[in-house]
PDB file of C-alpha atoms and ligand atoms in Angstrom:
ATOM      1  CA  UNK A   1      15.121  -0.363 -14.407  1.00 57.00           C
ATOM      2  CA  UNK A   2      12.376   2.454 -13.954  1.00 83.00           C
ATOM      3  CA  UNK A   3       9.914   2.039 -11.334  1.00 96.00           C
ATOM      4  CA  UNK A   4       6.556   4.050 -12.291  1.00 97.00           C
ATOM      5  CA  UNK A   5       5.832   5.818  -9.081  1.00 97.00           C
ATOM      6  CA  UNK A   6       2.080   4.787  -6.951  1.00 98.00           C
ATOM      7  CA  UNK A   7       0.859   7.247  -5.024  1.00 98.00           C
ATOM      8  CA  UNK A   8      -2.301   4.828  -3.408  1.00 98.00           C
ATOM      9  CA  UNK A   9      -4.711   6.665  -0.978  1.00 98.00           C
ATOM     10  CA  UNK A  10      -6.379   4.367   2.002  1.00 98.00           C
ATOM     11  CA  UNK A  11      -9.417   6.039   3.149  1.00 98.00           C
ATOM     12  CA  UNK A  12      -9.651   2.960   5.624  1.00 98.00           C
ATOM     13  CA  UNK A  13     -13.236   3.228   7.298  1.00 98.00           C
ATOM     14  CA  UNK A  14     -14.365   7.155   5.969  1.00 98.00           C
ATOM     15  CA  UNK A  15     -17.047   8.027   3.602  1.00 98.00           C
ATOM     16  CA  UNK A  16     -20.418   6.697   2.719  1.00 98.00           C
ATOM     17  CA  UNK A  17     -21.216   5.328  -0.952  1.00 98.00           C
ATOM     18  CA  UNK A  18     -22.010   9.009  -2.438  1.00 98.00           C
ATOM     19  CA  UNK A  19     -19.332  11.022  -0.509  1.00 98.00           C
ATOM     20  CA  UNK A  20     -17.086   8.279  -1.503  1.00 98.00           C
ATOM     21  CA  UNK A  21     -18.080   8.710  -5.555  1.00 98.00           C
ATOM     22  CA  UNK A  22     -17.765  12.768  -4.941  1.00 98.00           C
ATOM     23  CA  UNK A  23     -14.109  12.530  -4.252  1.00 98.00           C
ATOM     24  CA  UNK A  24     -13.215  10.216  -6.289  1.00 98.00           C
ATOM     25  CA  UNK A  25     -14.786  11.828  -9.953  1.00 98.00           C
ATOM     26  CA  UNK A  26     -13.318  14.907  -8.189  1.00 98.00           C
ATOM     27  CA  UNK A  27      -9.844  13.298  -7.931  1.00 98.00           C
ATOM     28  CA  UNK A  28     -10.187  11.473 -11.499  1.00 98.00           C
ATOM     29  CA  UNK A  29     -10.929  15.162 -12.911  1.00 98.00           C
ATOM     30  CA  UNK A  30      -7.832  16.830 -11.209  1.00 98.00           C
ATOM     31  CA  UNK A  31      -5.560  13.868 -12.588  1.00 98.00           C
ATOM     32  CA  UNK A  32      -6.593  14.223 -15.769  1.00 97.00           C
ATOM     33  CA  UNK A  33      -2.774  15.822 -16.851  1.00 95.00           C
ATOM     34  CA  UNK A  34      -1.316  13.164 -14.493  1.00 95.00           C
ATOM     35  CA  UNK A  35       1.480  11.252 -16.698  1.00 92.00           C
ATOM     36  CA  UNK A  36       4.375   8.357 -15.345  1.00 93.00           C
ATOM     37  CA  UNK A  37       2.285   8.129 -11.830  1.00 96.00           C
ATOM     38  CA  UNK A  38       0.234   5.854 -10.976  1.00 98.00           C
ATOM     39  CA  UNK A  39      -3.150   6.976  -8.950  1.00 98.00           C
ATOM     40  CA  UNK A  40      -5.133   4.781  -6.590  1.00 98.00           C
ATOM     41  CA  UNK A  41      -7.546   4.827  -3.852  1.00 99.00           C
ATOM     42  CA  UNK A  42      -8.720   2.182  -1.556  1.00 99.00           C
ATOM     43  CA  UNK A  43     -12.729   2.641  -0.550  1.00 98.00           C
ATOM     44  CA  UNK A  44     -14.566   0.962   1.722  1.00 98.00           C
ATOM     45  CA  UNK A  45     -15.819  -2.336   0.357  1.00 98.00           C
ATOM     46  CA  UNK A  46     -19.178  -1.079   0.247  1.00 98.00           C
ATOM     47  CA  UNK A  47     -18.068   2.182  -1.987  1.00 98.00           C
ATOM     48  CA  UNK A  48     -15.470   0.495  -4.263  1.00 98.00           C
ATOM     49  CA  UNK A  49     -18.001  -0.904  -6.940  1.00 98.00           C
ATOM     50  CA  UNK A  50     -19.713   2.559  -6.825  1.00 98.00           C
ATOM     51  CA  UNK A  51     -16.630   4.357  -7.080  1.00 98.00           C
ATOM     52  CA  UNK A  52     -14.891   2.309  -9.434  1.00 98.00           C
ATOM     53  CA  UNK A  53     -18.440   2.600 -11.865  1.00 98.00           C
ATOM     54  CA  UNK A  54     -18.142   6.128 -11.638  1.00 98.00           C
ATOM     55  CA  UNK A  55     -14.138   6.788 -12.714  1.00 98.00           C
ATOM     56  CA  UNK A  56     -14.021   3.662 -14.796  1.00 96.00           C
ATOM     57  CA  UNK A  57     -13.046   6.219 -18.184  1.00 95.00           C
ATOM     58  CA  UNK A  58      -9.988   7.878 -16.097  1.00 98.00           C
ATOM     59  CA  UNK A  59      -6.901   6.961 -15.005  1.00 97.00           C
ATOM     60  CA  UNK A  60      -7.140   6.575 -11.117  1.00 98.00           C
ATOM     61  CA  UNK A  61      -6.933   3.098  -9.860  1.00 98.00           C
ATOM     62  CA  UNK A  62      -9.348   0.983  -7.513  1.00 98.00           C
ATOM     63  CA  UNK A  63      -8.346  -0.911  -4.309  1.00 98.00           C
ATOM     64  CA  UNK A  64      -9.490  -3.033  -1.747  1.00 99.00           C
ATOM     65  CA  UNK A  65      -8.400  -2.686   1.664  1.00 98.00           C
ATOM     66  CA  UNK A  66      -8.172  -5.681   2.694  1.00 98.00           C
ATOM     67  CA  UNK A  67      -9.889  -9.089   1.521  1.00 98.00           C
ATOM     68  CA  UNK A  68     -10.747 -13.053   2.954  1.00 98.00           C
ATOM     69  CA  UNK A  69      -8.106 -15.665   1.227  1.00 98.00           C
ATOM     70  CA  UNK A  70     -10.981 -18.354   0.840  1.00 98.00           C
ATOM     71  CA  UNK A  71     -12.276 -18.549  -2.826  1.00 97.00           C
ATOM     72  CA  UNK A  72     -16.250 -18.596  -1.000  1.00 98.00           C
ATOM     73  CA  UNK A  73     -18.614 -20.527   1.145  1.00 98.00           C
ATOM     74  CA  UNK A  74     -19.973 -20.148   5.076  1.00 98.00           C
ATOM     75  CA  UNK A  75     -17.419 -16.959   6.010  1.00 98.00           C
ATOM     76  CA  UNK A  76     -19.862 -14.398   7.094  1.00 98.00           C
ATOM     77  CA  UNK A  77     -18.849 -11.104   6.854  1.00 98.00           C
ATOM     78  CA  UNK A  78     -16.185 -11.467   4.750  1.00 98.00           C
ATOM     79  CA  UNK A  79     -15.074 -10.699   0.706  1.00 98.00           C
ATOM     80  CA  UNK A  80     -13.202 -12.725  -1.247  1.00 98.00           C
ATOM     81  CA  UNK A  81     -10.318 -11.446  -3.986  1.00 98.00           C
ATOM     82  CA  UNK A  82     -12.647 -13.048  -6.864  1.00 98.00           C
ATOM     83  CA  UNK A  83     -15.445 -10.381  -5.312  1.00 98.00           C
ATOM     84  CA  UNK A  84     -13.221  -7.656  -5.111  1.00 98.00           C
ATOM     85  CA  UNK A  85     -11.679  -7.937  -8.900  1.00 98.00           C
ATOM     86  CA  UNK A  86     -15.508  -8.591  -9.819  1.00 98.00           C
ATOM     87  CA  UNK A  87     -16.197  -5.316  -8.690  1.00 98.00           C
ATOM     88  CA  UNK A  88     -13.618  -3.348 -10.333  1.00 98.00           C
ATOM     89  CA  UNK A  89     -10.605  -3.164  -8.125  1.00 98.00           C
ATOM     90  CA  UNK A  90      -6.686  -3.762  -9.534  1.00 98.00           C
ATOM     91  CA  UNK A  91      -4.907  -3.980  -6.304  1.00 98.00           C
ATOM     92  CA  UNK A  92      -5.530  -4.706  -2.833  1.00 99.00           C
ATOM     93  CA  UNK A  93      -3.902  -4.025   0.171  1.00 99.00           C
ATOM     94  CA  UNK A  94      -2.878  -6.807   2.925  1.00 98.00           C
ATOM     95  CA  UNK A  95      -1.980  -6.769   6.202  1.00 98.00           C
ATOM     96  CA  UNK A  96      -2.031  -2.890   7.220  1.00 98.00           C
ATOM     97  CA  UNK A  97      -0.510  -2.231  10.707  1.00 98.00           C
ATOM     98  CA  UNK A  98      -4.368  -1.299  11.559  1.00 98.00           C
ATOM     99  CA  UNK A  99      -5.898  -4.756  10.899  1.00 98.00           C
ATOM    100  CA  UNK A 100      -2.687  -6.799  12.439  1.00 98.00           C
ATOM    101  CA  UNK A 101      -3.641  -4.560  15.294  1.00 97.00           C
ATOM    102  CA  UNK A 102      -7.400  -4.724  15.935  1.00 97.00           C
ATOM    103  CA  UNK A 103      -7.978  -7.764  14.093  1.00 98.00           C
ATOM    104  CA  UNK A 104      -5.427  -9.996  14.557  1.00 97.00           C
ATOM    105  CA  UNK A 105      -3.487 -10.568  10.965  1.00 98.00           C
ATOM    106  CA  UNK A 106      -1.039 -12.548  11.135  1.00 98.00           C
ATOM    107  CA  UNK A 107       2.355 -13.189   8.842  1.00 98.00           C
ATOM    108  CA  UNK A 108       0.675 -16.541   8.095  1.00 98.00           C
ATOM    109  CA  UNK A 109      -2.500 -14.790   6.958  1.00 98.00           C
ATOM    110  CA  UNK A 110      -1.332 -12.300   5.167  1.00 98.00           C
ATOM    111  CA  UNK A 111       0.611 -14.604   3.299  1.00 98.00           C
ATOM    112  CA  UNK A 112      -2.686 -16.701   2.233  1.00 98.00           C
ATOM    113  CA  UNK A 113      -4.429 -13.582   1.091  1.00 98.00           C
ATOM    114  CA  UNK A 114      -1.048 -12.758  -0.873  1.00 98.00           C
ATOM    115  CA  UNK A 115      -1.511 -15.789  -2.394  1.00 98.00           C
ATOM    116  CA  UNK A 116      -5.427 -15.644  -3.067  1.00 98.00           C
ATOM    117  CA  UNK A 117      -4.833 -12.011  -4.413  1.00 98.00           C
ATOM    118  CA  UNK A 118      -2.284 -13.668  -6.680  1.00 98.00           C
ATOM    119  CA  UNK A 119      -4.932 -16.293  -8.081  1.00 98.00           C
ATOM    120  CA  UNK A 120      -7.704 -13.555  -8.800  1.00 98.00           C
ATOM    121  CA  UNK A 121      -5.390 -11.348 -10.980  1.00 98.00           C
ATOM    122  CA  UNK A 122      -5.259  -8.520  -8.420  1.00 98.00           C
ATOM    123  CA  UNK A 123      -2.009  -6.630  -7.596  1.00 98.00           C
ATOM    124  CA  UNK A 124      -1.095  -7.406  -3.517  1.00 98.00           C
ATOM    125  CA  UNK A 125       0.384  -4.443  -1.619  1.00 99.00           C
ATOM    126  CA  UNK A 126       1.841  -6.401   1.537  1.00 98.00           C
ATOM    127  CA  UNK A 127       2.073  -3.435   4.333  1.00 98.00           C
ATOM    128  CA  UNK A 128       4.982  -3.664   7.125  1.00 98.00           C
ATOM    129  CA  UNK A 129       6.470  -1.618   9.889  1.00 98.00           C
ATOM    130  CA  UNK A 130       7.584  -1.476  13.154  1.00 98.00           C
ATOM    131  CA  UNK A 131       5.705  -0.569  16.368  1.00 97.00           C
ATOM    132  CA  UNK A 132       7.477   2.486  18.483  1.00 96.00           C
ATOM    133  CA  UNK A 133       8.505   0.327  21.032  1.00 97.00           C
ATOM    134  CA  UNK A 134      10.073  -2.307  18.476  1.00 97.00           C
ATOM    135  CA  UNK A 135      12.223   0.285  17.064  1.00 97.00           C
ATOM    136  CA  UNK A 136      13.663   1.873  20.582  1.00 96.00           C
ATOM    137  CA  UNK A 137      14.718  -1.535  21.556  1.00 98.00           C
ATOM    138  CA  UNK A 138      16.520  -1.897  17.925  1.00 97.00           C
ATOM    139  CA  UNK A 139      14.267  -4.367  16.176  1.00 98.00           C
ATOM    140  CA  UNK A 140      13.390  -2.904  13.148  1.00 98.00           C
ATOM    141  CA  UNK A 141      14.949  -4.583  10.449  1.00 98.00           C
ATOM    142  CA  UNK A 142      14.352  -8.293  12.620  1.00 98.00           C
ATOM    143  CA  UNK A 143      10.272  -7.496  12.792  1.00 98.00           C
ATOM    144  CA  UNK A 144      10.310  -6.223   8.602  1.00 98.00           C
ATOM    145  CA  UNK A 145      12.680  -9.444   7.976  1.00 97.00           C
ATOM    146  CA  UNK A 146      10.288 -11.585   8.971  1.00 98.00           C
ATOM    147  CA  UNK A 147       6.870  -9.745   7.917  1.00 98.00           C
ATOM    148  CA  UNK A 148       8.663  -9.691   4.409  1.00 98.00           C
ATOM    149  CA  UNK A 149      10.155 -13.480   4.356  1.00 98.00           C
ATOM    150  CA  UNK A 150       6.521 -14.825   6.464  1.00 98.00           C
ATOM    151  CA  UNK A 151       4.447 -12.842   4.124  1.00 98.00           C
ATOM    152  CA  UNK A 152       6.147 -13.862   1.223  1.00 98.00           C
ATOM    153  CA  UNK A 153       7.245 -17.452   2.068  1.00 97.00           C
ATOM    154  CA  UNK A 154       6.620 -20.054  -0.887  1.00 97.00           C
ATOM    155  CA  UNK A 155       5.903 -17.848  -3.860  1.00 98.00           C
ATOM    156  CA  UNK A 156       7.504 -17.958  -7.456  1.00 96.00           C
ATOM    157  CA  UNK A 157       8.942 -15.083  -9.126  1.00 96.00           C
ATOM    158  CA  UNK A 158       6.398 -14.822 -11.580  1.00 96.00           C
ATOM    159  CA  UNK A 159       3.912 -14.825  -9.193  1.00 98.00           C
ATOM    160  CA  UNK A 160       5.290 -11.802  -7.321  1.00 98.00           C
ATOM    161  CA  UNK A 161       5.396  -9.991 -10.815  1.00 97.00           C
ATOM    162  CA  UNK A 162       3.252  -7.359  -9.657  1.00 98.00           C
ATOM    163  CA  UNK A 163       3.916  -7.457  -5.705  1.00 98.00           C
ATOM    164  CA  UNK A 164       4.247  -3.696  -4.222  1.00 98.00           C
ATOM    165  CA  UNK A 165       5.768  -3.040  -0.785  1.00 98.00           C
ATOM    166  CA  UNK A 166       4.612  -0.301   1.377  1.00 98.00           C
ATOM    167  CA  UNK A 167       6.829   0.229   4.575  1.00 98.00           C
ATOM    168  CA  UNK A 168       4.896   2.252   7.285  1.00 98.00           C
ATOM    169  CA  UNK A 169       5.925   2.343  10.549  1.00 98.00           C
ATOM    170  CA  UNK A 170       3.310   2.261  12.861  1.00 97.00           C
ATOM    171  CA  UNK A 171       4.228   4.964  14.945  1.00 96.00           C
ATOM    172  CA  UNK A 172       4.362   7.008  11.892  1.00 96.00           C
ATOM    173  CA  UNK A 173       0.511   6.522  11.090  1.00 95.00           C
ATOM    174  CA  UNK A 174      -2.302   9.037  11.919  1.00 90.00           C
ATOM    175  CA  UNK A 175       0.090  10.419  14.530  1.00 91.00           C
ATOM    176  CA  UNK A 176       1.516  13.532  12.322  1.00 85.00           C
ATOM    177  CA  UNK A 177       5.150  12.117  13.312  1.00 88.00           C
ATOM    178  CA  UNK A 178       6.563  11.305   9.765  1.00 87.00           C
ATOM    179  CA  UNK A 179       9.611   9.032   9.808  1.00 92.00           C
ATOM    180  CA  UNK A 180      12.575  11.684   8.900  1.00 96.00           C
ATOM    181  CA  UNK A 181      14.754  11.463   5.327  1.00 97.00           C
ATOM    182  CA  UNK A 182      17.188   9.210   6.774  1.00 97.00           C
ATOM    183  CA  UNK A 183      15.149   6.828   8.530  1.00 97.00           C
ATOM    184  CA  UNK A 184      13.331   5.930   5.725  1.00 98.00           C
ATOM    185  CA  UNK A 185      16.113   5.879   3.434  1.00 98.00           C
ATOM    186  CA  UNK A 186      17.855   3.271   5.630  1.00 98.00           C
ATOM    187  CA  UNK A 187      14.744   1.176   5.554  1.00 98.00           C
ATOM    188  CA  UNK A 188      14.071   1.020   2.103  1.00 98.00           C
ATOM    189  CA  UNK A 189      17.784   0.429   1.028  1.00 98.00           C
ATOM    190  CA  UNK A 190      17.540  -2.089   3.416  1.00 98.00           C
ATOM    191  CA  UNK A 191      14.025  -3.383   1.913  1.00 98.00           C
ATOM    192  CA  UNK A 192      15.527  -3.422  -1.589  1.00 98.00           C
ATOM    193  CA  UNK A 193      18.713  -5.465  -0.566  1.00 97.00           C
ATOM    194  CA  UNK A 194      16.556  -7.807   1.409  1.00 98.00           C
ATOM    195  CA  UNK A 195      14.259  -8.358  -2.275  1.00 98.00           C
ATOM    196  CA  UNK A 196      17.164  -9.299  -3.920  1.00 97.00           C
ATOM    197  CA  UNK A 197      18.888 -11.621  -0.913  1.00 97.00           C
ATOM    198  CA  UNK A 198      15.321 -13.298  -0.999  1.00 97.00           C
ATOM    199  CA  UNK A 199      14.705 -13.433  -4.597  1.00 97.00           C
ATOM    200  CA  UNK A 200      16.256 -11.851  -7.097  1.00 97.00           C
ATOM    201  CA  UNK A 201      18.394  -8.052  -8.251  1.00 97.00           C
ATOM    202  CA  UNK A 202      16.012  -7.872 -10.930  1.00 97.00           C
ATOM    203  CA  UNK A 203      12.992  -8.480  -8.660  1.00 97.00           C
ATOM    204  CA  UNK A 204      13.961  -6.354  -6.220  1.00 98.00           C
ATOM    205  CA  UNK A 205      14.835  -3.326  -9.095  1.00 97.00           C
ATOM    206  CA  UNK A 206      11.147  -4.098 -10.122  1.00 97.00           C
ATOM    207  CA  UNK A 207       9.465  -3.882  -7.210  1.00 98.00           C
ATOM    208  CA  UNK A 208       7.739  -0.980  -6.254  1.00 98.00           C
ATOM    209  CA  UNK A 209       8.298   0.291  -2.580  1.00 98.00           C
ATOM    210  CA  UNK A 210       5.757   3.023  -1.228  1.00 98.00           C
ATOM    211  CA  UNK A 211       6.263   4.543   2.170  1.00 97.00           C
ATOM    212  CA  UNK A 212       3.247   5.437   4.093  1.00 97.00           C
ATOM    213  CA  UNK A 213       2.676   7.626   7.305  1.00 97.00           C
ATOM    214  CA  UNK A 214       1.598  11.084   8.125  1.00 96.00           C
ATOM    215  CA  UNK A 215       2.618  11.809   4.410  1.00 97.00           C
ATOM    216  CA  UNK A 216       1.220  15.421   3.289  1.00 96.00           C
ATOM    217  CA  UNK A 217       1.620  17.972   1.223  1.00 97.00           C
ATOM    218  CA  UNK A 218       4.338  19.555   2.699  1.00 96.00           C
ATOM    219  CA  UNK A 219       6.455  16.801   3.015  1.00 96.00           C
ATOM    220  CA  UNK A 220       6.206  14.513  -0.142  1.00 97.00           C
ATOM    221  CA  UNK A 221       8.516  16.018  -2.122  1.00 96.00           C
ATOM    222  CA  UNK A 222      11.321  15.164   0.465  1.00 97.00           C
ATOM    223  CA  UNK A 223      10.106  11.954   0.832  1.00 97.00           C
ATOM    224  CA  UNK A 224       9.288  10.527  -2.550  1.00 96.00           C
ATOM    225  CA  UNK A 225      12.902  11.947  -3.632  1.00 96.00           C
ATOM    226  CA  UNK A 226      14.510   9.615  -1.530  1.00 97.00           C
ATOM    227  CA  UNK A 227      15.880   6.585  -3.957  1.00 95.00           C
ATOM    228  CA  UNK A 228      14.780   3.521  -2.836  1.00 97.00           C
ATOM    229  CA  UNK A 229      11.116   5.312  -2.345  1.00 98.00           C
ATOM    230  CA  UNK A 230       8.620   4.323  -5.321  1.00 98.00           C
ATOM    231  CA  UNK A 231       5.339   6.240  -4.267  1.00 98.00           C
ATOM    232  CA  UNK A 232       3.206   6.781  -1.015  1.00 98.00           C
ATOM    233  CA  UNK A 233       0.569   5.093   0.843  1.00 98.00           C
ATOM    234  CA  UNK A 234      -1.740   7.919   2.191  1.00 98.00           C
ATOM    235  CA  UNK A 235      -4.153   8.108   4.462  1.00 98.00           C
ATOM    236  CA  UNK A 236      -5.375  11.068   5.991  1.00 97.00           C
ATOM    237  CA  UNK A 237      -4.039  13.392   3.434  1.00 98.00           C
ATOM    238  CA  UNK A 238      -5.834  11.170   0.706  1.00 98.00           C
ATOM    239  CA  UNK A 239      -9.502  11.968   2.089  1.00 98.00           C
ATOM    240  CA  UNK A 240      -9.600  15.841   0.247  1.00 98.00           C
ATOM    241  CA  UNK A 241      -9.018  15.346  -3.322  1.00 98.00           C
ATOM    242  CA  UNK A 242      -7.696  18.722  -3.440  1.00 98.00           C
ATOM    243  CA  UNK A 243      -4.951  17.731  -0.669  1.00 98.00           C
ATOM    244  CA  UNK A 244      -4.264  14.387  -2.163  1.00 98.00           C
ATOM    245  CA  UNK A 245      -3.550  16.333  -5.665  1.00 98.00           C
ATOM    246  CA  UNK A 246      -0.702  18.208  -4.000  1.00 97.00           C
ATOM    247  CA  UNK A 247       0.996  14.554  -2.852  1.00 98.00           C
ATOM    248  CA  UNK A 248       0.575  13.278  -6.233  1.00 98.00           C
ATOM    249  CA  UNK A 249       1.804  16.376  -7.902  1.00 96.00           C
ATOM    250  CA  UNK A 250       4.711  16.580  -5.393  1.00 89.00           C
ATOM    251  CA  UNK A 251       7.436  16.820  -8.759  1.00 78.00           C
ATOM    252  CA  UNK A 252       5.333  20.032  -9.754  1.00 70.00           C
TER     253      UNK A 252
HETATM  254  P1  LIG B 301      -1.824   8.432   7.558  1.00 76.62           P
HETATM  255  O1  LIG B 301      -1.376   8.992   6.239  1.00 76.62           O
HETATM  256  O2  LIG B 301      -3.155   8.976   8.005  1.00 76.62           O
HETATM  257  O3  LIG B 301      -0.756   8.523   8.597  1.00 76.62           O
HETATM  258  O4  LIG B 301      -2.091   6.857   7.322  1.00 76.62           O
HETATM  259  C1  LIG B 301      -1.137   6.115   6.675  1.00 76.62           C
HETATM  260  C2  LIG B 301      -1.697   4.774   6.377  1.00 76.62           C
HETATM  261  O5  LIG B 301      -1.980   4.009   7.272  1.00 76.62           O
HETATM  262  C3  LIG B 301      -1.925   4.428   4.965  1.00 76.62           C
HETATM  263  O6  LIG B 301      -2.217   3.071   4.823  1.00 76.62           O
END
């Protein structure tokens, strides 16, 4: 089964409204030849109607990055997945390393906003990875066992239809310290083998599964030919369009 590759920039909290439109129509122009990859970036919430009005004729994909799993009512300061769809975005992502961090996601919570995602029609990209210190005492696979099986607990197959995975280890993020070949090629092997234990082979040959951290230029090509890798989550790296064009054109 063929997995069309995502390469998904999160430009987390960078770039007001009109810098935020300048990359992206300059981004949407330089994908114009882009065929068999998917493009995406994830705004702030404040930029992603006003980027997604200005690319809405090309081919690059809108995200949230993040969203609030009630439908609406007395929850100030937050956006619901209704809101976010309303405003032009096809995926969202949930529970980045950075918000179980500084703003205390849980498992549980990111598997309610999984679920509200689901409901609204937008695509959930459930982020997981292990802290530095979890992996030198040897608990990698235990902490993305039970991000995967928490954050996923009680959905259907067909609800999951259009779930993508993005392993980043936290140590790996903003640090310039890129997991090597082999580490993430044991993960994701690992990842894809858990899919199907959970659910199902042909879910888990579906399923998309992006690594992100400290990806660049200079080392996508390595990464994104590893098997079990189906794209990249990019932050940094996906703030210059002209920078984020050489990740996405990593094949060329
Ligand atoms: P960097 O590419 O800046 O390491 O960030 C990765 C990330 O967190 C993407 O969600």
């Amino acid at each position: 089964m063929s997995r069309i590759p995502l390469i998904a920039g999160n430009w987390k909290m960078h770039k007001t409204g009109p810098e935020a439109v300048e990359t992206a129509r300059d981004l949407a122009q330089l994908c114009s030849d882009i065929q068999d990859i998917e493009v995406m970036i994830a705004p702030t919430f404040l930029s992603l109607p006003l980027v997604a009005a200005s690319i809405e004729d090309t081919s690059v994909k809108i995200g949230a990055q993040n969203l609030y799993f009630e439908k609406q009512g007395a929850f100030t300061g937050e956006v619901s997945a209704d809101m976010i769809k309303a405003a032009g975005a096809q995926y969202v992502i949930i529970g980045h390393s950075e918000r179980r961090q500084y703003f205390d996601e849980t498992d549980s919570s990111v598997c309610k906003k999984i679920n509200s995602a689901i409901k609204s029609g937008l695509k959930p990209i459930l982020c997981i990875g292990e802290t530095e210190s979890q992996r030198a005492d040897e608990k990698t696979f235990l902490i993305l066992d039970k991000q995967v099986s928490d954050g996923l607990k009680g959905f259907g197959l067909d609800e999951l239809a259009h779930l993508v995975l993005a392993y980043e280890p936290v140590w790996a993020i903003g640090t310039g310290k890129t997991a090597s070949v082999d580490q993430v090629r044991q993960v994701h092997q690992y990842l894809r083998s858990s899919l199907e234990k959970l659910f199902s082979k042909d879910f888990s040959n579906q399923t998309r599964i992006l690594y992100g951290g400290s990806v660049n230029p200079e080392n996508a090509k390595d990464l994104m030919g590893i098997e079990d890798v189906d794209g990249a989550l990019v932050g940094g790296a996906s703030l210059d369009a002209n920078e984020f064009i050489n990740i996405i054109k990593y094949n060329k």
